[in-house]
Short mmCIF file of C-alpha atoms (C1' of nucleotides) in Angstrom, two decimals:
data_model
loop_
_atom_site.label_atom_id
_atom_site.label_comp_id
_atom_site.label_asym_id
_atom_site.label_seq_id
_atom_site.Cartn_x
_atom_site.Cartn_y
_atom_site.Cartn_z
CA UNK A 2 14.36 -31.89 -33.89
CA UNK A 3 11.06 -30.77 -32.05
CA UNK A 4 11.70 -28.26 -29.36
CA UNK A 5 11.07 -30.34 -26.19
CA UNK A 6 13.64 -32.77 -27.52
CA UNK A 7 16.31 -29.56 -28.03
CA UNK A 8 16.10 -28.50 -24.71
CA UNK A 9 16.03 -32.39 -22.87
CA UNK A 10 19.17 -33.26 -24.65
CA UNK A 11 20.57 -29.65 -23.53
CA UNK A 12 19.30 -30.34 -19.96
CA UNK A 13 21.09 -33.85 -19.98
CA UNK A 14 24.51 -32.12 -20.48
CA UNK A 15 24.25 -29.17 -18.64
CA UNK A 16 21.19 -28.99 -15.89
CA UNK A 17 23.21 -27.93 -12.91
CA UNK A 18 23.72 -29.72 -9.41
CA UNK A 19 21.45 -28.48 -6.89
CA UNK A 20 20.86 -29.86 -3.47
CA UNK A 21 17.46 -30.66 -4.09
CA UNK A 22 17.71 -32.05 -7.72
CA UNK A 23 18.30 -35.55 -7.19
CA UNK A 24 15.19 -36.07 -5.04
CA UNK A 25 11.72 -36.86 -5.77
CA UNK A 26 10.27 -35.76 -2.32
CA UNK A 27 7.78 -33.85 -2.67
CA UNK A 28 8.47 -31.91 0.95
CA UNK A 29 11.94 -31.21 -0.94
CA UNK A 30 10.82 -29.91 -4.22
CA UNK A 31 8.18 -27.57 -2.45
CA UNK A 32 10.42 -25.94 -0.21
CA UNK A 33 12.33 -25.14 -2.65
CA UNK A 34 10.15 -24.00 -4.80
CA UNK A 35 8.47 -21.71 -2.13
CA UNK A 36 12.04 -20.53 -1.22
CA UNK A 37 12.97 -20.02 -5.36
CA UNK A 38 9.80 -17.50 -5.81
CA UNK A 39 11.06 -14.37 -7.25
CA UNK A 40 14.45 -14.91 -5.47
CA UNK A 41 17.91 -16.25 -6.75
CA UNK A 42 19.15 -19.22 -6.31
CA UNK A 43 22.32 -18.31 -4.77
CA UNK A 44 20.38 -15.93 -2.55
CA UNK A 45 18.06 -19.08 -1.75
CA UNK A 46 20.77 -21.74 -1.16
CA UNK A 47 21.39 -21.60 2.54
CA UNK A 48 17.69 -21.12 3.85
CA UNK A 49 17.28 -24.23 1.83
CA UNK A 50 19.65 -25.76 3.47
CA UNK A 51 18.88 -24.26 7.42
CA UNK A 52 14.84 -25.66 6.63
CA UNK A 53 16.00 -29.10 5.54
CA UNK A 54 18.14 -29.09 8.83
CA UNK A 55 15.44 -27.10 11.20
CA UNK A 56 12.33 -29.38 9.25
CA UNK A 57 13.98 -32.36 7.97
CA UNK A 58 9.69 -33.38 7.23
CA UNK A 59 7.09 -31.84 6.79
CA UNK A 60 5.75 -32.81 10.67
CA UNK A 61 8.81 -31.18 12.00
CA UNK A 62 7.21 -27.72 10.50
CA UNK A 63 4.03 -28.13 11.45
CA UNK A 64 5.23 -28.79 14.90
CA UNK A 65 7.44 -25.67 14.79
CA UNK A 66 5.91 -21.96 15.64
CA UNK A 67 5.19 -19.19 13.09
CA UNK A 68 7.72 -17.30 15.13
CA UNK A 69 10.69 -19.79 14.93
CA UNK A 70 9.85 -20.40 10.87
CA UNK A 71 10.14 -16.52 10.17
CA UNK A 72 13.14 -16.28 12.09
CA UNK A 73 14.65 -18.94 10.23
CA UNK A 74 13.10 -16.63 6.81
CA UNK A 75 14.24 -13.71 8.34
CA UNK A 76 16.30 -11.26 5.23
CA UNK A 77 14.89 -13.64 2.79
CA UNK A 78 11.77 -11.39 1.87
CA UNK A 79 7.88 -11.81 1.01
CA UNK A 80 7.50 -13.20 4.22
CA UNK A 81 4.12 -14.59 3.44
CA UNK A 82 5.79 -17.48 1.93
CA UNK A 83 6.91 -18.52 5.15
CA UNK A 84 3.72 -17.75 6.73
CA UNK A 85 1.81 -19.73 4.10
CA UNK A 86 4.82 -22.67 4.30
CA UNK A 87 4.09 -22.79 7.98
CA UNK A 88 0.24 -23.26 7.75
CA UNK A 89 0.11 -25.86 4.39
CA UNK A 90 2.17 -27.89 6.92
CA UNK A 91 -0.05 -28.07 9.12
CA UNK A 92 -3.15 -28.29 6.52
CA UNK A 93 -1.68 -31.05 5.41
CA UNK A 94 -0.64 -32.67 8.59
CA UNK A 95 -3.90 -31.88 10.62
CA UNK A 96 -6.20 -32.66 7.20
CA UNK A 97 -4.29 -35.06 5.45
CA UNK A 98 -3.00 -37.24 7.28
CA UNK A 99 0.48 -36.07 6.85
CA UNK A 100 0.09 -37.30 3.35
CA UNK A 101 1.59 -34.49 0.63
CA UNK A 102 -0.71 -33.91 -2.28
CA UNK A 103 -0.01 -35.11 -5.31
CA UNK A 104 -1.75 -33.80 -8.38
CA UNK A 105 -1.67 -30.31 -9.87
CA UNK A 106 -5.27 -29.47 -8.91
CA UNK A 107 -4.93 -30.85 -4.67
CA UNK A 108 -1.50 -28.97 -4.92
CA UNK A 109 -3.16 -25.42 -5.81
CA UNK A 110 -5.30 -25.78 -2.70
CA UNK A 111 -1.97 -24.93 -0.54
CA UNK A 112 -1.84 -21.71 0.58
CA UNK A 113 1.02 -20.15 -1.36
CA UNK A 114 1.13 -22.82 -3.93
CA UNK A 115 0.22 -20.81 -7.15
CA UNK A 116 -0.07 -22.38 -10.99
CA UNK A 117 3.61 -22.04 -11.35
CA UNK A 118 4.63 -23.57 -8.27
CA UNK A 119 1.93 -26.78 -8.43
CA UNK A 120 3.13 -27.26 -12.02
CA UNK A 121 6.68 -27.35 -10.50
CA UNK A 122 5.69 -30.14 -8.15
CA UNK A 123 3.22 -32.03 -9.74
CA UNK A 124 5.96 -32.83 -12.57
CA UNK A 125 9.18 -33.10 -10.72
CA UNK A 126 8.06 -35.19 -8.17
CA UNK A 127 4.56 -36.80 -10.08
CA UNK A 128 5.56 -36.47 -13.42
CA UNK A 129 2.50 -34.79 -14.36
CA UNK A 130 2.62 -32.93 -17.55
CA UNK A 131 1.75 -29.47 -16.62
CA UNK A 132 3.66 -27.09 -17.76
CA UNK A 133 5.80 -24.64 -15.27
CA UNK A 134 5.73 -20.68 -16.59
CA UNK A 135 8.08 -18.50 -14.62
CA UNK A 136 9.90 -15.43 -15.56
CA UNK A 137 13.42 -17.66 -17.59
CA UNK A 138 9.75 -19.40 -19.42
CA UNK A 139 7.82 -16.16 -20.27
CA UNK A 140 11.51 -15.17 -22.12
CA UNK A 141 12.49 -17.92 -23.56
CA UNK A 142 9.31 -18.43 -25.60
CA UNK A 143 8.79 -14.50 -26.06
CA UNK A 144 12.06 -15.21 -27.90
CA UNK A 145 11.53 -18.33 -29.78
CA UNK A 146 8.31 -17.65 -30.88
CA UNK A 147 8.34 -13.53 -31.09
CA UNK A 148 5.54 -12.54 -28.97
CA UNK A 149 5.24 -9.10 -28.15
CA UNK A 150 1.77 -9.91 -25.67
CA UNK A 151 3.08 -8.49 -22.50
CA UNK A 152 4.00 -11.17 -20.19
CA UNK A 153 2.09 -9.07 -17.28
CA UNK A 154 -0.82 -8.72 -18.51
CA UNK A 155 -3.96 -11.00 -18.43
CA UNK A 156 -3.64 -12.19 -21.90
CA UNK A 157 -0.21 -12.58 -22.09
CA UNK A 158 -0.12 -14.76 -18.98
CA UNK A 159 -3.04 -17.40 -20.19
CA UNK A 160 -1.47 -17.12 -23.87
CA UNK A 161 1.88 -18.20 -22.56
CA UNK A 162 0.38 -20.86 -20.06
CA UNK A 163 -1.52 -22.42 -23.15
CA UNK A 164 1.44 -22.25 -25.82
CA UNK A 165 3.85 -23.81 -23.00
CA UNK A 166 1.18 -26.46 -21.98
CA UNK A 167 1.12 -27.60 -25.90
CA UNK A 168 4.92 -27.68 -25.81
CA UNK A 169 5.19 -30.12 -23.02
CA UNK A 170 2.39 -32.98 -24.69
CA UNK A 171 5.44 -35.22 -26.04
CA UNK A 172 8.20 -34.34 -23.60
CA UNK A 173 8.86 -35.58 -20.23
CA UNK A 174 7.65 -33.48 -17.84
CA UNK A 175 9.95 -33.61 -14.67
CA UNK A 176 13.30 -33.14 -17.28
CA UNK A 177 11.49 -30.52 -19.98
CA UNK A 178 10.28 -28.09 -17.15
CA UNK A 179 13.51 -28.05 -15.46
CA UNK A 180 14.87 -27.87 -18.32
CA UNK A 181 13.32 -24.86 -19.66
CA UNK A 182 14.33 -23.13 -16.53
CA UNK A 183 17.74 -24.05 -16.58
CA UNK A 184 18.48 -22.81 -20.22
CA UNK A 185 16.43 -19.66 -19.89
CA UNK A 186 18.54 -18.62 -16.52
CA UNK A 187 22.00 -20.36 -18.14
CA UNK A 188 21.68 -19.35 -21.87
CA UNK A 189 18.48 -17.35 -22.83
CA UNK A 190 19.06 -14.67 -20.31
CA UNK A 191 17.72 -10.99 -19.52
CA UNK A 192 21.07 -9.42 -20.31
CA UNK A 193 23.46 -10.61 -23.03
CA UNK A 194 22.20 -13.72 -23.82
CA UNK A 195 24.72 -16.57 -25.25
CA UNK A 196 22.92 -16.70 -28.71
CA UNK A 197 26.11 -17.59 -30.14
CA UNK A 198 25.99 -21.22 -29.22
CA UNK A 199 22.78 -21.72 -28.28
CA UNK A 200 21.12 -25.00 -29.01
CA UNK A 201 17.65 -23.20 -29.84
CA UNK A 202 19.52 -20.01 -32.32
CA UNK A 203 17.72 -22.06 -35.44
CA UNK A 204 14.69 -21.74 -34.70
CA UNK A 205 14.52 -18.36 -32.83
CA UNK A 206 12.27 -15.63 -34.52
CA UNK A 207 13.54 -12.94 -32.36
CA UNK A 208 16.99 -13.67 -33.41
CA UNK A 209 16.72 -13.73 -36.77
CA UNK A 210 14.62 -10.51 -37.00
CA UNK A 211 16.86 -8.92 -34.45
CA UNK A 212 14.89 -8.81 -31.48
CA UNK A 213 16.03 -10.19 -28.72
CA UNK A 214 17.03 -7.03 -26.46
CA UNK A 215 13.21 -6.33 -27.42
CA UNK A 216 11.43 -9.60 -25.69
CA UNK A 217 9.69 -10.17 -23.53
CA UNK A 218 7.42 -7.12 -23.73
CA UNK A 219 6.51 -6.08 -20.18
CA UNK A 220 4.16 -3.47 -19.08
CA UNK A 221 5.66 -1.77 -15.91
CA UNK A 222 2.81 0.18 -13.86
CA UNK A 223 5.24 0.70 -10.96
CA UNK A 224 4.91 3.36 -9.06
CA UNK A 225 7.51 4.21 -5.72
CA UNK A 226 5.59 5.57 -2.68
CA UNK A 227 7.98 7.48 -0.28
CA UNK A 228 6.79 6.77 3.13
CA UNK A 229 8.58 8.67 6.80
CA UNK A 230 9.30 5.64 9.63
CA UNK A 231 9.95 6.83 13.04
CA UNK A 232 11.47 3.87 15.06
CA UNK A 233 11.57 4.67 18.50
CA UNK A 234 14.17 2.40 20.62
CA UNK A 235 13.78 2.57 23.95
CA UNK A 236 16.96 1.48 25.95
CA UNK A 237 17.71 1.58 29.46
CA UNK A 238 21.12 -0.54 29.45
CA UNK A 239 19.46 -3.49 30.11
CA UNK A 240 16.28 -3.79 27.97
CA UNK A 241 14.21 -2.20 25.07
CA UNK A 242 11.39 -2.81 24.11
CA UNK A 243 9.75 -4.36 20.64
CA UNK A 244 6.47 -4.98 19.15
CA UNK A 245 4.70 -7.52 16.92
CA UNK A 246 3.68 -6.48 13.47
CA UNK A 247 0.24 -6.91 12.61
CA UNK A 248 -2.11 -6.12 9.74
CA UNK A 249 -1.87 -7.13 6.27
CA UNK A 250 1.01 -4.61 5.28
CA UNK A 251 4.73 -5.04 5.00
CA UNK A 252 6.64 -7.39 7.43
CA UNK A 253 3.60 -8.39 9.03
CA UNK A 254 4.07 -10.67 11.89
CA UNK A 255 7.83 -9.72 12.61
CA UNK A 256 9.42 -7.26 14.88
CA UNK A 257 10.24 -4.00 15.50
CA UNK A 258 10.67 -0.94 17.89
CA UNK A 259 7.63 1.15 18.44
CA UNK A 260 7.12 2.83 14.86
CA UNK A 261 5.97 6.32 14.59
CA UNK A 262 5.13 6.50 10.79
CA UNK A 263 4.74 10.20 9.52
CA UNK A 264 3.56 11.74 6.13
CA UNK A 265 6.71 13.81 5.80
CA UNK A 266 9.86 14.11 7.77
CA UNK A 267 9.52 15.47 11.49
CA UNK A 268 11.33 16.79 14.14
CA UNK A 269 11.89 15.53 17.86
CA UNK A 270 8.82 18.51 19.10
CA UNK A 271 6.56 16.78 16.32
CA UNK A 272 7.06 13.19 16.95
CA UNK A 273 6.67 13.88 21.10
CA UNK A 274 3.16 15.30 20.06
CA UNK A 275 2.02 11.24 18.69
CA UNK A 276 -0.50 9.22 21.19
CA UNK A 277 2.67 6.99 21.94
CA UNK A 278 3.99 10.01 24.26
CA UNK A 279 1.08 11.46 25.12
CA UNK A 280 -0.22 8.11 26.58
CA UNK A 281 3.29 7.09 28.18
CA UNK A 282 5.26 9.85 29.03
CA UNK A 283 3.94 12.98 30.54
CA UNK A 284 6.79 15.18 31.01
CA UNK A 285 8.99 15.79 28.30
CA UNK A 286 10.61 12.73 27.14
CA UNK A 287 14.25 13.14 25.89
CA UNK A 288 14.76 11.46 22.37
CA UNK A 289 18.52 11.77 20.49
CA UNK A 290 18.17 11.19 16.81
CA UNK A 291 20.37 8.23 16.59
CA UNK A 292 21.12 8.90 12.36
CA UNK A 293 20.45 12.66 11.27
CA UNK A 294 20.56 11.17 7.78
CA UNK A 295 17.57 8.90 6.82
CA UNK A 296 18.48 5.25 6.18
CA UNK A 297 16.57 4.48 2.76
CA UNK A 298 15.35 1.57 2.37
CA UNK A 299 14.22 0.13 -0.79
CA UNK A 300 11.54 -1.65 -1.29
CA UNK A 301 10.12 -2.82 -4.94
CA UNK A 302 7.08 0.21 -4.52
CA UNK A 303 7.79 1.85 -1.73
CA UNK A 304 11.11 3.61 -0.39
CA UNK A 305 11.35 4.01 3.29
CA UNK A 306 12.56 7.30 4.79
CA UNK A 307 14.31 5.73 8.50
CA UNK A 308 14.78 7.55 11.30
CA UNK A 309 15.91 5.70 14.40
CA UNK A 310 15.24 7.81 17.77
CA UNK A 311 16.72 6.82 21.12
CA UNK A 312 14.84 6.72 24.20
CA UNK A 313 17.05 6.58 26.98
CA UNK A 314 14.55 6.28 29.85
CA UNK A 315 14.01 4.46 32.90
CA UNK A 316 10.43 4.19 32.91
CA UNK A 317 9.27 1.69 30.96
CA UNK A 318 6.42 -0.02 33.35
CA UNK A 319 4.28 0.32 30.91
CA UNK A 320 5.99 -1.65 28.39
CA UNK A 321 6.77 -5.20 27.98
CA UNK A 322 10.46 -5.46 27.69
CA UNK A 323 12.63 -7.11 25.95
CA UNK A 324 16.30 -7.77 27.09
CA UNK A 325 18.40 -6.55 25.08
CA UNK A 326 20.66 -9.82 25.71
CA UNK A 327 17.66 -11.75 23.91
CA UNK A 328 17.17 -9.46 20.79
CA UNK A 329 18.37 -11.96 18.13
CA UNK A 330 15.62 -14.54 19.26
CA UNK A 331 12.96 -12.25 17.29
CA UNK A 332 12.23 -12.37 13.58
CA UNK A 333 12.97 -8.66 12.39
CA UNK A 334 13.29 -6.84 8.98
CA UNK A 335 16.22 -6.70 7.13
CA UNK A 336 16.33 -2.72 8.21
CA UNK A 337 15.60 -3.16 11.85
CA UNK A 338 18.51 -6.06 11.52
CA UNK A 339 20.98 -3.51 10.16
CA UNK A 340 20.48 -1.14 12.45
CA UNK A 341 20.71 -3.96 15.35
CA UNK A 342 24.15 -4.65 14.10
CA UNK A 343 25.45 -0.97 13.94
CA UNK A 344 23.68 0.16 17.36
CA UNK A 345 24.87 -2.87 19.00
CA UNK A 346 28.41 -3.18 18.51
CA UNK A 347 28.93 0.15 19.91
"C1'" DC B 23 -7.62 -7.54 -11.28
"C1'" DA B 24 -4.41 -3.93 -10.33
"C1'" DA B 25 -1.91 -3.29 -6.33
"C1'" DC B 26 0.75 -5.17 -3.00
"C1'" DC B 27 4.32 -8.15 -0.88
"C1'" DG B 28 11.36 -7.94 0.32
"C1'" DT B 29 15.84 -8.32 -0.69
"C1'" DG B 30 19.91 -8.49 -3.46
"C1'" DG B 31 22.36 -8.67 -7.91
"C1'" DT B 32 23.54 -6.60 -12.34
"C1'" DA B 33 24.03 -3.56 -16.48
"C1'" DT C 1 22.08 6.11 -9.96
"C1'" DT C 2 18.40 4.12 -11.87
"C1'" DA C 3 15.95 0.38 -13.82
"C1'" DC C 4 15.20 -4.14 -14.22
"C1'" DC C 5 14.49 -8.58 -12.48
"C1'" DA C 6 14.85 -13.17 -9.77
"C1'" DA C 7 12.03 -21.16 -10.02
"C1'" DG C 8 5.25 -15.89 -8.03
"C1'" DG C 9 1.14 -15.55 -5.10
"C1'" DT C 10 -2.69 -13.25 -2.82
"C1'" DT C 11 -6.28 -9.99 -2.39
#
DNA sequence: CAACCGTGGTA
DNA sequence: TTACCAAGGTT
């Protein structure tokens, strides 16, 4: 039996119940794919879930703010996907009528809508036979087929779009892709892999030379910066006082305490020497260093070394406050959130 | 195009 | 504890 067939017949038995599976709209099938990216499922579930209710269409998001979608994101992670959710909705509301697009080459045009994820759409809901290559893909053909090409590199991603583009000619689209996913996460995993009953074990190079714990080959060129954050929170009983994120870094657009960020760990003298004291407080202000262990926070390349600093002052003209009453309103990071829940329950 | 963008689970 | 990785995309 040809491979598409395998894995359809697989699928048929075994494809598991999600809450967007059974529907066709395209709306659906892109928020979750947008919410999927590099994230589990189970971690995914229940923002899927709070955007269908928030958005139930895709007018209701366009309508919405930036702020109120990344709340609604908020702990998720790579919060340009919510960014880029938030301003395809209104592309296509504003430019298109409102009408979602519906071939592989008008879906790539959405900001955050990448190969895999117009592949993902444009055969679900448009049964268009483009092939969908994410990571349970790249290892389940790695595997099958016994190629060592590193999934991360230039060659190995256009090799692997090709061969799974040729795999898909005969099969249909919306079940094979789904499919492929399903086994690769259910059967064909990272880790102890169920090669035992596996539908696919004939066929599989990598099993019968031994392989398996050896694919997919991937190049790792990641490197873990260490970086010092100094949040300063101001509190006076009532109110604090926060700040937008802007730039292109991390978090950008969320919100935070005033952030003192330092090339190496500091003191209380050290910090008071930064423009944020020397333009707002002229006589010595009095900071208490809230942990005297660093919170670290891990990030995929970058660990951050936290400080949190309290500021218990009563000038704060200068400022525009926040009370503290109204804190939960903003969209913050997962580390600002923690701390929130620790500083405020005491 | 190599570097960057979050958070949580697992071996 | 560390390393990997999870329905990737952008710059």
């Amino acid at each position: 039996m040809k491979f598409y067939k395998i894995l359809e017949m697989w699928y048929l038995n075994n494809k598991r119940d999600l809450p967007w599976r059974n529907s066709s709209n395209p709306y659906f099938i892109w928020l979750s794919e947008i919410i999927l990216q590099q994230t589990r499922i189970q971690q995914g579930l229940d923002y899927y879930k709070v955007f269908i209710e928030h958005y139930p269409t895709v007018q209701d998001l366009a309508n919405a703010s930036e702020d109120e979608v990344l709340k609604d994101w908020q702990g998720l992670g790579y919060y340009s996907r919510a960014r880029n959710l938030h301003f395809s909705a209104q592309y296509i509301c504003n430019e298109l009528n409102g009408v979602f697009p519906s071939t592989y080459k008008e879906l790539l045009k959405l900001k955050g809508v990448g190969d895999y994820t117009a592949s993902a759409i444009a055969s679900i809901c448009f049964n268009e036979k483009t092939a969908v290559v994410d990571g349970n893909v790249y290892r389940v053909l790695s595997r099958y087929f016994n190629i060592n090409t590193p999934i991360n590199s230039p060659k190995g991603i256009k090799y692997f779009k090709e061969l799974a583009q040729e795999l898909i000619k005969d099969a249909n689209p919306k079940d094979y892709n789904q499919a492929i996913m399903d086994f690769g996460s259910m059967v064909c995993k990272p880790a102890n892999p169920t090669c035992d009953t596996c539908v696919l074990a004939d066929g599989c190079i990598a099993k019968a030379k031994n392989l398996i714990n050896d694919l997919p080959v991937k190049e790792k060129k990641l490197k873990v910066k260490n970086k010092f954050f100094n949040f300063i929170v101001i509190d006076n009983g009532d109110f604090t006082v926060i700040e937008k994120r802007t730039g292109n870094g991390i978090w950008k657009n969320l919100y935070q305490f005033p952030l003192i960020e330092t090339d190496k760990p500091v003191d209380d003298q050290a910090l008071i020497e930064d423009p944020f004291f020397k333009n707002n407080y002229t006589k010595n202000p009095e900071l208490t260093l809230y942990n005297p262990e660093p919170w670290v926070h891990k990030l995929t390349h970058q660990h951050l070394h936290t400080h949190f600093w309290i500021l218990n002052t009563n000038s704060i003209d200068n400022f525009e406050t926040t009370p503290w009453s109204n804190i939960d309103d903003f969209a913050v990071p997962k580390l600002i959130h923690n701390f929130l829940e620790e500083y405020n329950s005491k």
